[in-house]
Coordinates of C-alpha atoms and ligand atoms in Angstrom, one line a residue:
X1 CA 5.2 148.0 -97.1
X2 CA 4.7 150.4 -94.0
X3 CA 5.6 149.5 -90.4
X4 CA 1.7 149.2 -89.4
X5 CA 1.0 146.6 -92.3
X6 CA 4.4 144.5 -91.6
X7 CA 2.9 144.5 -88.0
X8 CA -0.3 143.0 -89.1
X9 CA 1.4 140.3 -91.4
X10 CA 3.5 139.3 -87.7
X11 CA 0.5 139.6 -85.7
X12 CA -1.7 137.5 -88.1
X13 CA 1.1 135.4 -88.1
X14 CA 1.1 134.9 -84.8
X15 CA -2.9 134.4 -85.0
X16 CA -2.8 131.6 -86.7
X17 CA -0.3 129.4 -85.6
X18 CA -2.2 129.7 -81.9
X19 CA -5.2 128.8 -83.8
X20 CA -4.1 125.7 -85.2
X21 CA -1.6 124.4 -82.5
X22 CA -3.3 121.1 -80.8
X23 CA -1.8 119.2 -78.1
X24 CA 2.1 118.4 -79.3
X25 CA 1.0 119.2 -83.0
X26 CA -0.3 121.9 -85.9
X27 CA -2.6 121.1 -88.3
X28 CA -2.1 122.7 -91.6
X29 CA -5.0 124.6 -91.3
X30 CA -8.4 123.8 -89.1
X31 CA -11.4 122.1 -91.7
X32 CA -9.3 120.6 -95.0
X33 CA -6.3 119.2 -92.7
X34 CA -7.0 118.5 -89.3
X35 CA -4.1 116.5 -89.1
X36 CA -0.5 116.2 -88.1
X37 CA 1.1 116.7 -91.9
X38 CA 5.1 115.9 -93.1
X39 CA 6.7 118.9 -94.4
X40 CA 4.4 121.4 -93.0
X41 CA 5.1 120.6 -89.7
X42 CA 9.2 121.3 -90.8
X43 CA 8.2 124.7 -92.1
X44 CA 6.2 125.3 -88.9
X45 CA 8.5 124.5 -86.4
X46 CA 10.5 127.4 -87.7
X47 CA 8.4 129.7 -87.1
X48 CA 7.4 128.1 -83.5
X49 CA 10.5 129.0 -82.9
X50 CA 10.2 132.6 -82.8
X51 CA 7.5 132.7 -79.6
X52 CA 8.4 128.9 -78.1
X53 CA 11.7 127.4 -79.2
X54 CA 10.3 124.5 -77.1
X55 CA 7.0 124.0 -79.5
X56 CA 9.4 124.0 -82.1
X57 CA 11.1 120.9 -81.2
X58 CA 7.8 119.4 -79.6
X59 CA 6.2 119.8 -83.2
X60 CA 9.2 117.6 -84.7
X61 CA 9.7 115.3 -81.8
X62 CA 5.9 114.3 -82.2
X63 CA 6.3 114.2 -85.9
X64 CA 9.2 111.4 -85.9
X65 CA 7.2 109.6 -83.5
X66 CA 5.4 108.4 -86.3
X67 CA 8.7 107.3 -87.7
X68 CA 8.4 103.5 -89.7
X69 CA 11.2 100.8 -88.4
X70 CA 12.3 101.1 -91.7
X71 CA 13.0 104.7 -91.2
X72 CA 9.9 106.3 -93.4
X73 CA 8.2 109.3 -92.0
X74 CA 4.6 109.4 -93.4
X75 CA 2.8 112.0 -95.4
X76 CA -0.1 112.3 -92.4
X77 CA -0.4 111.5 -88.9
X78 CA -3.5 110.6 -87.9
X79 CA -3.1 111.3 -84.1
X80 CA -6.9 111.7 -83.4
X81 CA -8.7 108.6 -84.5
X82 CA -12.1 110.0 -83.9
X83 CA -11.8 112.9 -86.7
X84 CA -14.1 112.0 -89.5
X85 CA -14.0 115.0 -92.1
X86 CA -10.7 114.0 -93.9
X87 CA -10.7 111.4 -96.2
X88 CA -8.3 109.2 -97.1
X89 CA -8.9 108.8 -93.1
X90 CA -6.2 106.1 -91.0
X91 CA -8.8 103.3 -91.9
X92 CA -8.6 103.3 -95.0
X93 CA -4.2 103.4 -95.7
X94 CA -4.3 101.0 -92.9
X95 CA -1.0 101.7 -92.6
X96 CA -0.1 98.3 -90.3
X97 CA -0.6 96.0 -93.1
X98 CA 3.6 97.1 -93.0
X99 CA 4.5 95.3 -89.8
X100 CA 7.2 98.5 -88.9
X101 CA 4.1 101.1 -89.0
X102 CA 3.4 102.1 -85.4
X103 CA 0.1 101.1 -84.0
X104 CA -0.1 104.9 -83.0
X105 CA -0.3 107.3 -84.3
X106 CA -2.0 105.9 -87.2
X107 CA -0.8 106.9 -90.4
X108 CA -0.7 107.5 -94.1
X109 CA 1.6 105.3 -96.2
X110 CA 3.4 107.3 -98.3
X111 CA 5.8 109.8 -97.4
X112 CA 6.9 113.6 -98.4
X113 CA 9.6 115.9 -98.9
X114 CA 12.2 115.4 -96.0
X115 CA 13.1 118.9 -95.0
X116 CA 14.0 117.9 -91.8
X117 CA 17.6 118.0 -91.7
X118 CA 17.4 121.7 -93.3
X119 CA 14.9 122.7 -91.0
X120 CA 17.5 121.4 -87.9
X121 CA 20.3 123.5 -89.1
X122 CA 18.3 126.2 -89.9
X123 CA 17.1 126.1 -85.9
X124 CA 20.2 125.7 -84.6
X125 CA 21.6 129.1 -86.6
X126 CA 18.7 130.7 -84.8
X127 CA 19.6 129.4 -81.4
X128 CA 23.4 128.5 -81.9
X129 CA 24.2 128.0 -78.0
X130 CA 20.7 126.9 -77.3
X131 CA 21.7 123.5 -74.7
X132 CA 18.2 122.3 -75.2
X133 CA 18.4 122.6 -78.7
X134 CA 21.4 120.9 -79.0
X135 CA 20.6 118.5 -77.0
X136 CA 17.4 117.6 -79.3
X137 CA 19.8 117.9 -82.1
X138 CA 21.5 115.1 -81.0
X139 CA 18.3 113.0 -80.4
X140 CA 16.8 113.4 -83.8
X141 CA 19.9 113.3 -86.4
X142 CA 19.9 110.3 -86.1
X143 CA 16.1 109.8 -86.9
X144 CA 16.5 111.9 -89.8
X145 CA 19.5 109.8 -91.4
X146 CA 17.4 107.0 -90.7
X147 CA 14.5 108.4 -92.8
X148 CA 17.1 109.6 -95.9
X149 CA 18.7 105.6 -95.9
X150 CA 14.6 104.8 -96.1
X151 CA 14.6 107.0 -99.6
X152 CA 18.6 105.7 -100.7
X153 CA 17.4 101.7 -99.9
X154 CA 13.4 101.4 -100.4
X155 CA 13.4 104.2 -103.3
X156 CA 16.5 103.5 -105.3
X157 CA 16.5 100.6 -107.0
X158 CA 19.5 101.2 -109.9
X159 CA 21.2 102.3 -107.0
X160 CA 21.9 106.1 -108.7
X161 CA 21.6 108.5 -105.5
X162 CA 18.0 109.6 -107.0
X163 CA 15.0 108.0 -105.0
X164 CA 11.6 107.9 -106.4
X165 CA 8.0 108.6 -105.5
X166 CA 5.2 106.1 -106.9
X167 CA 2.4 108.2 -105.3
X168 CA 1.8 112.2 -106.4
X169 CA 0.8 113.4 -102.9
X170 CA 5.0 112.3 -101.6
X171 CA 6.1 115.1 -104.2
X172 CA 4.1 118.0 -101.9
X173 CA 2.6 119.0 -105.5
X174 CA -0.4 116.6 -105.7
X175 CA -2.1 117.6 -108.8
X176 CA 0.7 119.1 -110.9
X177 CA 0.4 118.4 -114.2
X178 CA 3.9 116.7 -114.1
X179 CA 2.3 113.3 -113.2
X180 CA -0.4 113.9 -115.7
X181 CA 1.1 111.0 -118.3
X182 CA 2.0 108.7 -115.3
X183 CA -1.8 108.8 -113.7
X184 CA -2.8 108.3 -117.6
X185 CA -1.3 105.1 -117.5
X186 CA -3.4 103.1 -114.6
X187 CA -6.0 101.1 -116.2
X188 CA -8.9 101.7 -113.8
X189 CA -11.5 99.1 -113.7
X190 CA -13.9 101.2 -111.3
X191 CA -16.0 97.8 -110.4
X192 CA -12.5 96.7 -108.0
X193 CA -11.8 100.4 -106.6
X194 CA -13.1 100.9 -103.6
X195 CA -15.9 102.9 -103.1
X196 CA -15.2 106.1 -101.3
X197 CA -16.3 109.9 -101.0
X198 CA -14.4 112.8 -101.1
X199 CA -14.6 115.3 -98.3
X200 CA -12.3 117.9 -99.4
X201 CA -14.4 119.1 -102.3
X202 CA -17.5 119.9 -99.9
X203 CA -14.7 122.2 -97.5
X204 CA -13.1 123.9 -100.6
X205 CA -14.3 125.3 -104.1
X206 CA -14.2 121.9 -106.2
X207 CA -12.5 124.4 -109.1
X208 CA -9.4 124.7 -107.0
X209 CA -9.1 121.2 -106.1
X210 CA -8.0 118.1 -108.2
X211 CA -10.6 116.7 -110.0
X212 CA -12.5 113.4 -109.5
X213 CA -11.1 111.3 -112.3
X214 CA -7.6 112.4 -110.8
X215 CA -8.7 111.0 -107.1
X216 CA -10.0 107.7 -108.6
X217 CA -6.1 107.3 -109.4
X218 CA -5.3 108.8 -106.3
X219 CA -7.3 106.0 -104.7
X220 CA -5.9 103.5 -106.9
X221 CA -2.5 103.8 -105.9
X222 CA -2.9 104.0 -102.0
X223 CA -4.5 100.5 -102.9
X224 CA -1.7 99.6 -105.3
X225 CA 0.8 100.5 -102.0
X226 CA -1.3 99.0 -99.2
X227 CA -1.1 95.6 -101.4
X228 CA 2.6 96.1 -101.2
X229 CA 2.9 96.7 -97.5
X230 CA 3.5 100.2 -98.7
X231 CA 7.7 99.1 -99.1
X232 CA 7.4 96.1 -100.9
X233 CA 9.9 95.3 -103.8
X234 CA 6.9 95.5 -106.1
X235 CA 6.5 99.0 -106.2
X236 CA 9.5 99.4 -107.7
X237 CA 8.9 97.0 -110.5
X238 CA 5.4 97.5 -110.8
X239 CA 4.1 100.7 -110.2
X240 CA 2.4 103.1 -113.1
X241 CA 3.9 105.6 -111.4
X242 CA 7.5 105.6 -110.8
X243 CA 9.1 108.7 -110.6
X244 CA 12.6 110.5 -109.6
X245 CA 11.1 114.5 -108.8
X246 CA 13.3 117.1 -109.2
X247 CA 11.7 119.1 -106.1
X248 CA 12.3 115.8 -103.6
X249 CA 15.4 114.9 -104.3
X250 CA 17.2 118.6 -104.1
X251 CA 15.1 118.7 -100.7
X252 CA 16.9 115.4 -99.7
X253 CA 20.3 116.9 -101.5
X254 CA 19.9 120.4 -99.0
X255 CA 18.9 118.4 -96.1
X256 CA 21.9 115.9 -96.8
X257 CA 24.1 118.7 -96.7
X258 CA 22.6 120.3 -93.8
X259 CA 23.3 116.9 -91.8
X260 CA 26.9 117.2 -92.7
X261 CA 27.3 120.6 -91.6
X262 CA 25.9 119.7 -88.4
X263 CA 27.4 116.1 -88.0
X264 CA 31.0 117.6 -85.9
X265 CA 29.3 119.8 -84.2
X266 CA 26.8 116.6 -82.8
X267 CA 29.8 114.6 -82.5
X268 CA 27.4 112.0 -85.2
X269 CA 29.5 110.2 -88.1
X270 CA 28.8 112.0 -91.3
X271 CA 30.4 109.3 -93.8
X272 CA 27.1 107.8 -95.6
X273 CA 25.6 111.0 -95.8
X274 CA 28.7 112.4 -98.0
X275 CA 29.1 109.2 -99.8
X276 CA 25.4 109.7 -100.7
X277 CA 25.4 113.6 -101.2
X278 CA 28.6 113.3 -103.5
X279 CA 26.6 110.2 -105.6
X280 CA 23.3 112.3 -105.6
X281 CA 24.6 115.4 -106.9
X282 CA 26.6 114.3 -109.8
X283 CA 23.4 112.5 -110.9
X284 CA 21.3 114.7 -110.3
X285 CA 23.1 117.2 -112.7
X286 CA 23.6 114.1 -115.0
X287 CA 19.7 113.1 -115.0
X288 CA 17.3 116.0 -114.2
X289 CA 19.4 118.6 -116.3
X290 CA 17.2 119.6 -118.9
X291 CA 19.0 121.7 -121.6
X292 CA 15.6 122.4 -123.6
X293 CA 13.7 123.5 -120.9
X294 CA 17.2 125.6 -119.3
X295 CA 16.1 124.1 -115.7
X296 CA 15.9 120.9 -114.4
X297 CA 13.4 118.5 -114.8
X298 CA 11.5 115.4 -113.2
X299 CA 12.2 111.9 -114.3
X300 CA 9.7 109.4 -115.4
X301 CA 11.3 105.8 -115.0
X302 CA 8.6 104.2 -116.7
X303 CA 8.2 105.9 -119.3
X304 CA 12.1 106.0 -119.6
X305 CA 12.5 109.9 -119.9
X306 CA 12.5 113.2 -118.5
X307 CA 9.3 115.0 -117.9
X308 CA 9.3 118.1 -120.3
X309 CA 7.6 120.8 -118.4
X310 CA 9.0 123.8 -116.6
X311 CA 7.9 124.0 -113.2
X312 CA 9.0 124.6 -109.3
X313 CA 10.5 121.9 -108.6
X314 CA 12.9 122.8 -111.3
X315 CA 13.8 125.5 -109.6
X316 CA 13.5 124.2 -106.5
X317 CA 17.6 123.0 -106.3
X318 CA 18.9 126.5 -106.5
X319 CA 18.0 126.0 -103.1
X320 CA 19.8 123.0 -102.7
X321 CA 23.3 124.7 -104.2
X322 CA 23.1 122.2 -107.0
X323 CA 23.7 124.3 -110.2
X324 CA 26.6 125.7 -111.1
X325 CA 26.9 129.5 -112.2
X326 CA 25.5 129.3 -115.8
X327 CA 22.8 126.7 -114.7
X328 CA 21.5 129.0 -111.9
X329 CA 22.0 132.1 -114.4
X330 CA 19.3 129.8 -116.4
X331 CA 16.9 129.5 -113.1
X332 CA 17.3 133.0 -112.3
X333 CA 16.6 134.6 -115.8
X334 CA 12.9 132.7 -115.9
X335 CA 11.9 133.7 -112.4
X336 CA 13.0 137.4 -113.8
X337 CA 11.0 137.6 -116.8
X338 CA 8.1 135.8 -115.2
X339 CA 8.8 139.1 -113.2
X340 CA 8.9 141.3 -116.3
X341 CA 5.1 140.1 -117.6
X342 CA 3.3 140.9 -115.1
X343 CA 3.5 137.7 -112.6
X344 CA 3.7 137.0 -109.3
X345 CA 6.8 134.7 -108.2
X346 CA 6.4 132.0 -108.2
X347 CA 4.5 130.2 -110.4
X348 CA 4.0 126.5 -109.8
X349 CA 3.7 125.8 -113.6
X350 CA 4.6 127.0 -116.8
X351 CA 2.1 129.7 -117.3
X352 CA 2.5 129.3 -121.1
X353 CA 1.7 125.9 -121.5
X354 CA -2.1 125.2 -122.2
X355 CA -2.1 122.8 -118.7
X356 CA -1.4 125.8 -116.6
X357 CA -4.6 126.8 -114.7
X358 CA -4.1 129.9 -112.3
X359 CA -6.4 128.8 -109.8
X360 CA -5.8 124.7 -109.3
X361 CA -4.0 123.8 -106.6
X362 CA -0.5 122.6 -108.0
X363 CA -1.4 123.3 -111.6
X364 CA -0.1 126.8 -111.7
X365 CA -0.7 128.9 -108.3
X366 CA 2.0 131.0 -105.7
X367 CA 2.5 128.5 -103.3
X368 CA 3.9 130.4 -99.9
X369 CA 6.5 127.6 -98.7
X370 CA 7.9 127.6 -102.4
X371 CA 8.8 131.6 -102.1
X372 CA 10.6 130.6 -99.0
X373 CA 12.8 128.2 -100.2
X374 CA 13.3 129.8 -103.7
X375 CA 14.4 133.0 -101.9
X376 CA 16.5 131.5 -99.4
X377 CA 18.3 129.8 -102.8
X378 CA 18.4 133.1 -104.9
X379 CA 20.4 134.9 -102.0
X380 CA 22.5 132.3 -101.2
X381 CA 23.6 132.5 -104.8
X382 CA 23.9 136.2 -104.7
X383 CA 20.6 137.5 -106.7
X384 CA 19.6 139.4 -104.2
X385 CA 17.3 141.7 -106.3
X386 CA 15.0 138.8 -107.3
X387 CA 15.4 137.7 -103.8
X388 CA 13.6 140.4 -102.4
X389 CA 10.7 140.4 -105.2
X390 CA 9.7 136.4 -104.6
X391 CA 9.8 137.7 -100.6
X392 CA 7.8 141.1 -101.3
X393 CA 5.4 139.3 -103.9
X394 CA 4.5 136.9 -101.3
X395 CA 3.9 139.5 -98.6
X396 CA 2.0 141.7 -100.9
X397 CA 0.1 138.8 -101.8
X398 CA -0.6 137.6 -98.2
X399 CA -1.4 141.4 -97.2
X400 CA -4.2 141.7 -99.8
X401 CA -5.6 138.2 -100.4
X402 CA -5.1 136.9 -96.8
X403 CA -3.3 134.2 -95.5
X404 CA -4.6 131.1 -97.6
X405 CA -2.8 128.4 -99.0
X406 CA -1.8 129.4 -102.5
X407 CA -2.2 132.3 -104.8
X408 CA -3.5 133.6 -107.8
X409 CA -0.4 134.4 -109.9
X410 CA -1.1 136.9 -113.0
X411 CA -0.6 140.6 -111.1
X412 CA -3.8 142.1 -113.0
X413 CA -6.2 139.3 -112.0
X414 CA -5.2 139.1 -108.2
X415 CA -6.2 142.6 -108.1
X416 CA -9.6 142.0 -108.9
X417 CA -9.7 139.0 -106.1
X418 CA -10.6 139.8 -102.4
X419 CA -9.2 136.7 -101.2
X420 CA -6.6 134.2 -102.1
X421 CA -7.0 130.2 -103.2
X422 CA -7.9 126.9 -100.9
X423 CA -7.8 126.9 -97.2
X424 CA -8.0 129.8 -95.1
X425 CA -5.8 130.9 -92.1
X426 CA -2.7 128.5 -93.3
X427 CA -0.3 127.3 -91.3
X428 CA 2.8 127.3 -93.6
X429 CA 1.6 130.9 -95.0
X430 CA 2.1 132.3 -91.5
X431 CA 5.3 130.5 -91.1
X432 CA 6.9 131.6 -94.4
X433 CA 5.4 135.1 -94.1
X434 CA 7.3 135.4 -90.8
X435 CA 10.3 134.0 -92.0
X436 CA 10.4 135.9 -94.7
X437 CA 10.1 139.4 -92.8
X438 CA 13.3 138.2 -90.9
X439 CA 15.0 137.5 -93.9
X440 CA 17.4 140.3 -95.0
Ligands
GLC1 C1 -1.8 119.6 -99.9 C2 -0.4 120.0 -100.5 C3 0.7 119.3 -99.7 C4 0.5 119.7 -98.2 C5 -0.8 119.4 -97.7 C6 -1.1 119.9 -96.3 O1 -2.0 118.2 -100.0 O2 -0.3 119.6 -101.8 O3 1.9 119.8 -100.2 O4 1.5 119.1 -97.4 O5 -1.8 119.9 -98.5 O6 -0.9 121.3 -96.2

């Protein structure tokens, strides 16, 4: 890539997170999500960082102010209640049937991927004798331990060091096929759902969106949660959907870690976070090892097995420094002959299986925030050759297809395409384009 187009990716970059900054917030991108969402905002504040370290730690701050009593941080945070083109809106989670859900922001019920803690180190190797920073630091570790002992006490009921998600939008990955068999399983009687329209279909191309049989369910089970005061012991035992994902829990595994390195340094008591990182790790080499598919693999609790698809999030915990040597050499040999055929890195599903679609969402697309993490992982581990192709892919992808929100992933037909898949001007595209170029 020459110096003039690197400068356009930074400048875009740049672009767009001005563009979608509101007061104390960023919104994912301007028409689909014109809201505060979870993990976004984690990958965001990164980049933030780079022009304002003190947006950075605004962006967080603001996001842990819609922080549950019992320690969840929701998927959305509705903090303008007069926004009408998202739906499901704050009135309909009604999040305050919990009584621990703040009266504002208003927000979702369900939760996502907590890269927090990751994120926090990650800022504080950029700024290392930042006072403010460290300062913040010491504010919000403590917030973010409070959200992981959410996921080990709400979300674990056998106790194992593995939490579970009863709802496909916590997993970041709404419509992979992974929670196909799960979403089979709800009986829906469509006379007791309630009626509602989607809005995100008339904003985006209805053939890269989840389709509507899949929202019914959707639907279903923010009803299902609400019933439950969105933490009842019920979900647990009741749920259709119960599920241990591969992708959330090395999150929770990297942040976990991230928290320890961090605790002396905060002067902050680090001995429940390595009681729970030494108990998560072993299972989750013990559980979500899948020797059939050579990665690892999500776990269907109701359905008492492992899901047997390869995808992301199996990938996902070479990020997370959870496979050992031959395990990782596993990881890294499908990402190279994805490579070798002609893809893109990195798919979010099997491209051989007959569920992979190139274009739907979570059902087979580049997602940018993926490459970020998968790269960071591959050169921690010391691949740095495929390192640099999941960071170049992306860029090249960004470059000529523009900075959406996921990707077409077969090399030949991307190069008949003049733009890329979903919502336009992305935040987390910027931010892990940016990243990226700073990543050597
Ligand atoms: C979609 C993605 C989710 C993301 C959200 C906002 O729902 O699946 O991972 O957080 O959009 O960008």
């Amino acid at each position: 890539m020459t110096d003039t187009q690197l400068r356009q990716l930074i400048e875009g970059s740049k672009a767009i997170l001005l563009e979608n900054w509101k007061e104390g917030f960023t919104v994912p991108t301007k028409n689909l999500y014109p809201f505060q969402w979870n993990w976004d905002s984690g990958f965001v504040s990164l980049v933030h960082s780079y022009f304002f370290l003190f947006i950075a730690m605004l962006l967080l701050d603001t996001l842990f102010k819609g922080q549950w009593e019992n320690g969840m941080v929701p998927h959305i945070l509705f903090h303008s209640e007069n926004e009408t083109t998202y739906f499901p809106n704050y009135d309909f989670w009604n999040s305050n049937v919990n009584q621990g859900a703040p009266q504002k922001p208003k927000s979702s019920g369900i939760t996502q991927p907590p890269v927090h803690g990751f994120i926090l180190e990650n800022l504080l190797e950029k700024f290392h004798d930042n006072e403010e920073l460290l300062a913040f630091a010491k504010d919000i570790f403590p917030k973010i331990v409070h959200f992981h002992r959410f996921l080990y006490t709400y979300r674990d009921p056998n106790q194992e060091g593995l939490f579970f998600i009863y709802h496909p939008w916590e997993s970041g990955r709404d419509n992979s096929p992974l929670w196909d068999e799960s979403l089979d399983r709800i009986q829906i009687d469509r006379s007791k759902l309630p009626t509602y329209k989607r809005k995100d279909t008339s904003l985006a191309d209805s053939s890269e969106r989840p389709t509507d049989d899949q929202y019914d369910r959707y639907v279903y089970l923010i009803q299902f949660g609400k019933e439950n005061q969105y933490d009842g012991k019920a979900i647990a035992k009741e749920s259709p959907v119960l599920i241990q994902d591969s992708m959330m829990n090395a999150i929770l595994i990297k942040s976990n870690q991230s928290l320890i390195n961090l605790a002396d340094r905060l002067v902050m008591d680090k001995a429940e976070l390595e009681e729970w990182q030494q108990q998560s790790i072993k299972s989750y080499n013990d559980k979500l090892w899948s020797d059939e598919l050579g990665m690892y693999a999500c776990y269907d609790m109701r359905g008492g097995k492992q899901i047997p698809f390869k995808e992301i999030g199996g990938i996902s915990p070479i990020y997370a420094g959870i496979p050992d040597k031959q395990k990782a050499d596993l990881l890294a040999k499908y990402l190279q002959d994805l490579h070798d055929r002609g893809y893109y890195l990195c798919p979010s599903f099997d491209v051989d299986s007959p569920l992979f679609d190139s274009k739907r969402y979570w059902r087979g697309p580049v997602w940018p925030q993926m490459n970020w993490m998968i790269h960071m992982g591959l050169k921690e581990y010391g691949y740095e050759g495929l390192a640099k192709i999941v960071k170049s892919d992306l860029l090249e992808l960004v470059r000529t297809l523009g900075f959406h929100e996921y990707f077409e992933p077969e090399k030949s037909l991307a190069k008949k395409l003049s733009r890329g898949y979903g919502g336009d001007s992305f935040s987390w595209t910027a931010s892990s384009v940016l990243d990226l170029i700073h990543s050597t």
